[in-house]
mmCIF file of C-alpha atoms in Angstrom:
data_model
loop_
_atom_site.group_PDB
_atom_site.id
_atom_site.type_symbol
_atom_site.label_atom_id
_atom_site.label_comp_id
_atom_site.label_asym_id
_atom_site.label_seq_id
_atom_site.Cartn_x
_atom_site.Cartn_y
_atom_site.Cartn_z
ATOM 1 C CA MET W 1 53.091 43.346 95.681
ATOM 2 C CA ALA W 2 51.307 40.530 95.646
ATOM 3 C CA LYS W 3 47.368 42.298 95.418
ATOM 4 C CA HIS W 4 48.681 43.863 92.564
ATOM 5 C CA GLU W 5 50.013 40.814 90.235
ATOM 6 C CA ALA W 6 46.505 39.591 90.603
ATOM 7 C CA GLU W 7 44.837 42.098 89.507
ATOM 8 C CA GLU W 8 47.279 42.574 86.387
ATOM 9 C CA THR W 9 46.660 38.615 85.643
ATOM 10 C CA LYS W 10 42.663 39.356 86.216
ATOM 11 C CA ARG W 11 43.323 41.729 83.055
ATOM 12 C CA ASN W 12 44.940 39.978 81.120
ATOM 13 C CA GLY W 13 42.552 37.204 81.429
ATOM 14 C CA SER W 14 39.599 39.428 80.420
ATOM 15 C CA LYS W 15 41.166 40.223 76.947
ATOM 16 C CA LYS W 16 42.025 36.939 76.134
ATOM 17 C CA ALA W 17 37.934 35.943 77.094
ATOM 18 C CA ALA W 18 37.009 38.900 74.787
ATOM 19 C CA GLN W 19 39.704 37.919 71.673
ATOM 20 C CA PRO W 20 37.363 34.965 70.658
ATOM 21 C CA ARG W 21 34.142 36.544 71.104
ATOM 22 C CA ALA W 22 35.039 39.439 68.873
ATOM 23 C CA LYS W 23 36.366 36.869 66.549
ATOM 24 C CA ARG W 24 33.044 34.476 66.719
ATOM 25 C CA SER W 25 31.199 38.365 66.331
ATOM 26 C CA SER W 26 32.901 38.924 62.749
ATOM 27 C CA SER W 27 32.868 35.356 61.521
ATOM 28 C CA ALA W 28 28.756 35.710 61.998
ATOM 29 C CA GLY W 29 28.829 38.916 59.995
ATOM 30 C CA GLN W 30 31.075 37.606 57.317
ATOM 31 C CA ARG W 31 28.529 34.703 57.222
ATOM 32 C CA LYS W 32 25.510 36.537 57.611
ATOM 33 C CA SER W 33 27.111 39.335 54.350
ATOM 34 C CA THR W 34 27.575 36.296 52.317
ATOM 35 C CA ALA W 35 24.502 34.656 52.518
ATOM 36 C CA SER W 36 23.047 38.148 52.120
ATOM 37 C CA THR W 37 24.786 38.423 48.408
ATOM 38 C CA ALA W 38 24.027 34.565 47.839
ATOM 39 C CA HIS W 39 20.405 35.778 48.077
ATOM 40 C CA THR W 40 21.153 38.823 45.931
ATOM 41 C CA HIS W 41 22.293 37.030 43.306
ATOM 42 C CA SER W 42 19.573 34.069 43.163
ATOM 43 C CA ASN W 43 16.644 36.588 42.764
ATOM 44 C CA ASP W 44 18.673 38.032 39.693
ATOM 45 C CA ALA W 45 18.411 34.871 38.541
ATOM 46 C CA PRO W 46 15.869 33.147 36.283
ATOM 47 C CA PRO W 47 14.869 29.745 37.825
ATOM 48 C CA LYS W 48 16.146 26.910 36.175
ATOM 49 C CA ALA W 49 12.855 25.493 35.135
ATOM 50 C CA GLU W 50 12.311 29.242 33.183
ATOM 51 C CA GLN W 51 16.309 28.960 31.842
ATOM 52 C CA ALA W 52 15.397 25.390 30.147
ATOM 53 C CA ALA W 53 12.191 26.595 28.524
ATOM 54 C CA SER W 54 12.978 29.941 27.338
ATOM 55 C CA PRO W 55 14.382 29.065 24.546
ATOM 56 C CA LYS W 56 11.581 26.577 23.125
ATOM 57 C CA LEU W 57 9.258 30.013 23.974
ATOM 58 C CA LYS W 58 11.122 31.858 22.216
ATOM 59 C CA GLU W 59 10.846 29.724 19.318
ATOM 60 C CA ALA W 60 6.979 29.430 19.604
ATOM 61 C CA GLN W 61 6.987 33.444 19.218
ATOM 62 C CA GLN W 62 8.532 33.179 15.894
ATOM 63 C CA GLU W 63 6.479 30.561 14.751
ATOM 64 C CA ASP W 64 3.353 32.336 15.888
ATOM 65 C CA ALA W 65 4.931 36.082 14.229
ATOM 66 C CA PRO W 66 3.184 36.774 11.036
ATOM 67 C CA SER W 67 5.388 36.164 8.140
ATOM 68 C CA THR W 68 6.066 39.514 6.414
ATOM 69 C CA PRO W 69 7.912 40.124 3.323
ATOM 70 C CA THR W 70 11.937 40.312 3.984
ATOM 71 C CA THR W 71 12.318 44.147 2.258
ATOM 72 C CA GLY W 72 10.583 46.128 0.684
ATOM 73 C CA LEU W 73 11.315 45.319 -3.061
ATOM 74 C CA ASP W 74 9.295 41.912 -2.011
ATOM 75 C CA ALA W 75 6.460 43.616 -0.943
ATOM 76 C CA ALA W 76 6.297 45.833 -4.337
ATOM 77 C CA ALA W 77 6.776 42.291 -6.511
ATOM 78 C CA SER W 78 3.948 40.871 -4.650
ATOM 79 C CA ALA W 79 1.883 43.466 -5.334
ATOM 80 C CA ILE W 80 2.613 43.512 -8.903
ATOM 81 C CA GLY W 81 1.906 40.050 -9.438
ATOM 82 C CA ARG W 82 -1.420 40.590 -7.707
ATOM 83 C CA THR W 83 -2.680 43.017 -9.921
ATOM 84 C CA LEU W 84 -1.236 41.692 -12.948
ATOM 85 C CA GLY W 85 -2.880 38.523 -12.537
ATOM 86 C CA ARG W 86 -6.226 40.902 -12.374
ATOM 87 C CA THR W 87 -5.619 42.784 -15.089
ATOM 88 C CA VAL W 88 -4.669 39.839 -17.795
ATOM 89 C CA ALA W 89 -8.032 37.964 -16.149
ATOM 90 C CA ALA W 90 -10.216 41.289 -16.863
ATOM 91 C CA VAL W 91 -8.277 41.336 -20.431
ATOM 92 C CA ALA W 92 -9.839 38.030 -21.352
ATOM 93 C CA ASP W 93 -13.167 37.885 -20.278
ATOM 94 C CA LYS W 94 -13.435 40.408 -22.766
ATOM 95 C CA LEU W 95 -11.606 39.134 -26.493
ATOM 96 C CA PRO W 96 -13.445 37.656 -28.628
ATOM 97 C CA TRP W 97 -13.747 33.820 -28.273
ATOM 98 C CA LYS W 98 -11.922 33.157 -25.376
ATOM 99 C CA GLY W 99 -10.266 29.836 -25.301
ATOM 100 C CA SER W 100 -11.851 28.472 -28.768
ATOM 101 C CA SER W 101 -9.623 26.418 -31.158
ATOM 102 C CA ASP W 102 -10.900 27.035 -34.857
ATOM 103 C CA GLY W 103 -13.949 27.961 -36.827
ATOM 104 C CA LEU W 104 -16.375 25.586 -35.720
ATOM 105 C CA THR W 105 -16.007 26.807 -31.745
ATOM 106 C CA LEU W 106 -16.529 29.868 -33.053
ATOM 107 C CA LEU W 107 -20.112 29.341 -34.572
ATOM 108 C CA GLU W 108 -20.797 26.910 -31.278
ATOM 109 C CA GLU W 109 -20.061 30.134 -28.964
ATOM 110 C CA ASP W 110 -22.223 32.092 -31.034
ATOM 111 C CA HIS W 111 -24.993 29.213 -30.939
ATOM 112 C CA ARG W 112 -25.315 29.442 -27.402
ATOM 113 C CA ARG W 113 -25.150 33.381 -27.284
ATOM 114 C CA LEU W 114 -28.643 33.390 -29.304
ATOM 115 C CA GLU W 115 -30.000 30.634 -27.585
ATOM 116 C CA SER W 116 -29.543 32.950 -24.085
ATOM 117 C CA LEU W 117 -31.191 35.828 -26.237
ATOM 118 C CA LEU W 118 -34.223 33.909 -27.720
ATOM 119 C CA ALA W 119 -34.951 32.586 -24.003
ATOM 120 C CA GLN W 120 -34.893 35.635 -22.601
ATOM 121 C CA THR W 121 -36.735 37.483 -25.186
ATOM 122 C CA ALA W 122 -39.308 34.350 -24.592
ATOM 123 C CA GLU W 123 -39.928 35.846 -20.824
ATOM 124 C CA THR W 124 -41.087 39.405 -21.493
ATOM 125 C CA SER W 125 -44.734 40.278 -22.067
ATOM 126 C CA GLU W 126 -46.746 43.024 -24.054
ATOM 127 C CA GLU W 127 -46.396 45.709 -21.560
ATOM 128 C CA ASP W 128 -41.777 44.707 -21.978
ATOM 129 C CA VAL W 129 -41.938 47.028 -25.126
ATOM 130 C CA ASP W 130 -38.542 48.508 -24.653
ATOM 131 C CA THR W 131 -37.389 45.234 -23.181
ATOM 132 C CA ARG W 132 -38.720 43.318 -26.614
ATOM 133 C CA ARG W 133 -37.293 46.362 -28.504
ATOM 134 C CA ALA W 134 -33.649 46.023 -27.533
ATOM 135 C CA LEU W 135 -33.855 42.454 -27.100
ATOM 136 C CA ILE W 136 -34.987 41.612 -30.577
ATOM 137 C CA GLY W 137 -32.187 44.146 -32.421
ATOM 138 C CA ARG W 138 -29.472 42.581 -30.709
ATOM 139 C CA ILE W 139 -30.567 39.245 -31.635
ATOM 140 C CA ALA W 140 -30.857 40.819 -35.237
ATOM 141 C CA GLU W 141 -26.982 42.061 -34.782
ATOM 142 C CA GLU W 142 -25.779 38.598 -33.686
ATOM 143 C CA LEU W 143 -27.540 36.765 -36.189
ATOM 144 C CA THR W 144 -26.588 39.091 -39.215
ATOM 145 C CA THR W 145 -22.706 38.574 -38.315
ATOM 146 C CA HIS W 146 -23.271 34.825 -37.705
ATOM 147 C CA GLU W 147 -24.542 33.792 -41.268
ATOM 148 C CA MET W 148 -22.207 36.298 -43.075
ATOM 149 C CA MET W 149 -19.558 33.984 -40.861
ATOM 150 C CA GLU W 150 -21.162 30.699 -42.267
ATOM 151 C CA GLU W 151 -21.954 31.724 -45.834
ATOM 152 C CA LYS W 152 -19.052 33.985 -47.040
ATOM 153 C CA VAL W 153 -16.245 31.235 -44.728
ATOM 154 C CA LEU W 154 -17.525 28.406 -43.557
ATOM 155 C CA TYR W 155 -19.948 27.224 -46.516
ATOM 156 C CA PRO W 156 -17.785 27.902 -48.791
ATOM 157 C CA ALA W 157 -15.640 25.429 -47.654
ATOM 158 C CA LEU W 158 -17.775 22.495 -47.376
ATOM 159 C CA LYS W 159 -19.487 24.091 -50.367
ATOM 160 C CA SER W 160 -17.195 21.930 -52.883
ATOM 161 C CA HIS W 161 -17.218 18.317 -51.254
ATOM 162 C CA SER W 162 -19.876 16.510 -52.250
ATOM 163 C CA GLU W 163 -20.925 14.988 -49.261
ATOM 164 C CA ALA W 164 -21.315 18.372 -47.524
ATOM 165 C CA LYS W 165 -23.420 19.636 -50.618
ATOM 166 C CA ASP W 166 -26.685 19.768 -49.401
ATOM 167 C CA ILE W 167 -26.041 20.099 -46.101
ATOM 168 C CA VAL W 168 -24.311 23.680 -47.503
ATOM 169 C CA LEU W 169 -27.580 24.440 -49.142
ATOM 170 C CA GLU W 170 -30.288 23.676 -46.936
ATOM 171 C CA GLY W 171 -28.460 26.395 -44.561
ATOM 172 C CA TYR W 172 -28.849 28.805 -46.756
ATOM 173 C CA GLN W 173 -32.666 28.587 -47.163
ATOM 174 C CA GLU W 174 -33.148 27.817 -42.943
ATOM 175 C CA HIS W 175 -31.066 31.505 -43.176
ATOM 176 C CA HIS W 176 -33.467 32.903 -45.299
ATOM 177 C CA VAL W 177 -36.663 31.678 -43.905
ATOM 178 C CA ALA W 178 -35.292 33.393 -39.982
ATOM 179 C CA ASP W 179 -33.801 36.760 -41.654
ATOM 180 C CA LEU W 180 -38.069 36.702 -43.495
ATOM 181 C CA VAL W 181 -39.370 36.431 -39.399
ATOM 182 C CA MET W 182 -36.548 38.430 -37.686
ATOM 183 C CA LYS W 183 -37.478 41.322 -40.661
ATOM 184 C CA GLU W 184 -41.603 40.901 -40.077
ATOM 185 C CA LEU W 185 -40.456 41.341 -36.191
ATOM 186 C CA GLN W 186 -38.938 44.628 -36.308
ATOM 187 C CA GLU W 187 -41.481 46.157 -38.628
ATOM 188 C CA LEU W 188 -44.238 44.478 -36.056
ATOM 189 C CA PRO W 189 -45.066 47.168 -32.847
ATOM 190 C CA PRO W 190 -43.472 44.563 -29.808
ATOM 191 C CA SER W 191 -46.984 45.172 -28.465
ATOM 192 C CA ASP W 192 -49.128 43.481 -31.039
ATOM 193 C CA GLU W 193 -50.375 40.106 -29.900
ATOM 194 C CA ARG W 194 -48.807 38.404 -33.367
ATOM 195 C CA TRP W 195 -45.571 39.466 -31.989
ATOM 196 C CA GLY W 196 -45.193 36.260 -29.532
ATOM 197 C CA ALA W 197 -46.202 34.414 -32.622
ATOM 198 C CA LYS W 198 -43.836 35.561 -35.040
ATOM 199 C CA LEU W 199 -41.574 35.319 -32.468
ATOM 200 C CA LYS W 200 -41.439 31.920 -31.369
ATOM 201 C CA VAL W 201 -41.537 30.443 -34.927
ATOM 202 C CA LEU W 202 -37.953 32.008 -35.109
ATOM 203 C CA LYS W 203 -36.830 30.888 -32.544
ATOM 204 C CA GLU W 204 -38.183 27.568 -33.504
ATOM 205 C CA ASN W 205 -36.463 28.188 -36.634
ATOM 206 C CA LEU W 206 -33.031 28.630 -35.482
ATOM 207 C CA GLU W 207 -33.011 25.607 -32.856
ATOM 208 C CA HIS W 208 -33.482 23.743 -35.681
ATOM 209 C CA HIS W 209 -30.944 24.998 -37.689
ATOM 210 C CA ILE W 210 -28.932 24.669 -34.870
ATOM 211 C CA GLU W 211 -28.916 21.107 -34.395
ATOM 212 C CA GLU W 212 -28.663 20.375 -37.807
ATOM 213 C CA GLU W 213 -25.350 22.488 -37.824
ATOM 214 C CA GLU W 214 -23.914 21.025 -35.202
ATOM 215 C CA GLY W 215 -25.107 17.624 -35.792
ATOM 216 C CA ASP W 216 -24.613 16.902 -39.543
ATOM 217 C CA MET W 217 -22.716 19.769 -40.413
ATOM 218 C CA PHE W 218 -20.416 20.604 -38.341
ATOM 219 C CA LYS W 219 -19.211 16.756 -38.203
ATOM 220 C CA THR W 220 -18.955 16.234 -41.402
ATOM 221 C CA ALA W 221 -17.103 19.537 -41.600
ATOM 222 C CA ARG W 222 -15.026 17.899 -39.242
ATOM 223 C CA SER W 223 -14.022 14.631 -41.595
ATOM 224 C CA ILE W 224 -13.308 16.634 -44.676
ATOM 225 C CA LEU W 225 -11.129 19.348 -43.290
ATOM 226 C CA SER W 226 -7.896 19.263 -41.434
ATOM 227 C CA PRO W 227 -7.738 21.209 -38.449
ATOM 228 C CA GLN W 228 -5.717 23.985 -40.065
ATOM 229 C CA GLN W 229 -8.368 24.864 -42.612
ATOM 230 C CA LEU W 230 -10.504 24.876 -39.574
ATOM 231 C CA GLU W 231 -7.987 26.777 -37.880
ATOM 232 C CA GLU W 232 -8.376 28.883 -40.836
ATOM 233 C CA ILE W 233 -11.279 29.062 -40.937
ATOM 234 C CA GLY W 234 -11.503 30.699 -37.427
ATOM 235 C CA ALA W 235 -9.100 33.460 -37.981
ATOM 236 C CA LYS W 236 -11.376 34.974 -41.541
ATOM 237 C CA MET W 237 -14.073 34.385 -39.094
ATOM 238 C CA GLN W 238 -12.705 36.550 -36.478
ATOM 239 C CA ALA W 239 -11.379 38.801 -38.674
ATOM 240 C CA MET W 240 -15.003 39.900 -40.125
ATOM 241 C CA LYS W 241 -15.726 39.726 -36.780
ATOM 242 C CA GLU W 242 -14.009 42.639 -35.896
ATOM 243 C CA ARG W 243 -14.522 44.856 -38.954
ATOM 244 C CA VAL W 244 -17.820 44.441 -38.465
ATOM 245 C CA ASP W 245 -17.736 45.885 -34.341
ATOM 246 C CA ARG W 246 -15.641 48.786 -36.136
ATOM 247 C CA GLU W 247 -17.954 49.628 -38.798
ATOM 248 C CA PRO W 248 -20.704 51.486 -36.598
ATOM 249 C CA ARG W 249 -17.601 52.843 -34.317
ATOM 250 C CA GLU W 250 -16.562 54.331 -37.874
ATOM 251 C CA ARG W 251 -19.345 55.927 -38.908
ATOM 252 C CA THR W 252 -19.995 57.963 -36.353
#
């Protein structure tokens, strides 16, 4: 009997000893599972430094990104604007006397073209037959139209004023001399040794004529004619030039 009670007491003691070990094992497992879960969440979340830098990084990337039109309409409007600007510039370059304000300004622009053509022609030699012929033909056309605008529009407007009468009469005579030399140049073969000498006389005559016109004549004209009168003279000159430019095409 005593032996049986001793064995029962021993078994009960073993069970009590096993229960703390099971509880400790279960607690350890729970701590391990919690640590594993925490580690997993730690891997999923970005570092705090990255979280702080992320908004700044996005802002910098947005600033570096190329700007583009917000809509297709913006892109189309931008393209149309560029095309229109180029078209207007191209047309403006071809308009006669672009930027001119009055008749005297138009004549000054004519003078610059004649000076340029005369300088180009003076650089040619007897071997440049075709070039000489083409250039002198261009000078003759420019000079004829220029003289006509002066003699039919500007000179009559000035001649009625006593202070401009002598200057105008001198202008007529200088035109006459230039026309005579031009006629001889056109009739003379460009390879002729006299051609260069006649061109020099024409060039010097026209340069003197231009200097006197832009000096005494134009200064007098601005003193006796109003800005409105000068603009009206310019409009008449422009209409005359456009009519002369159309005539060859109308005859063909």
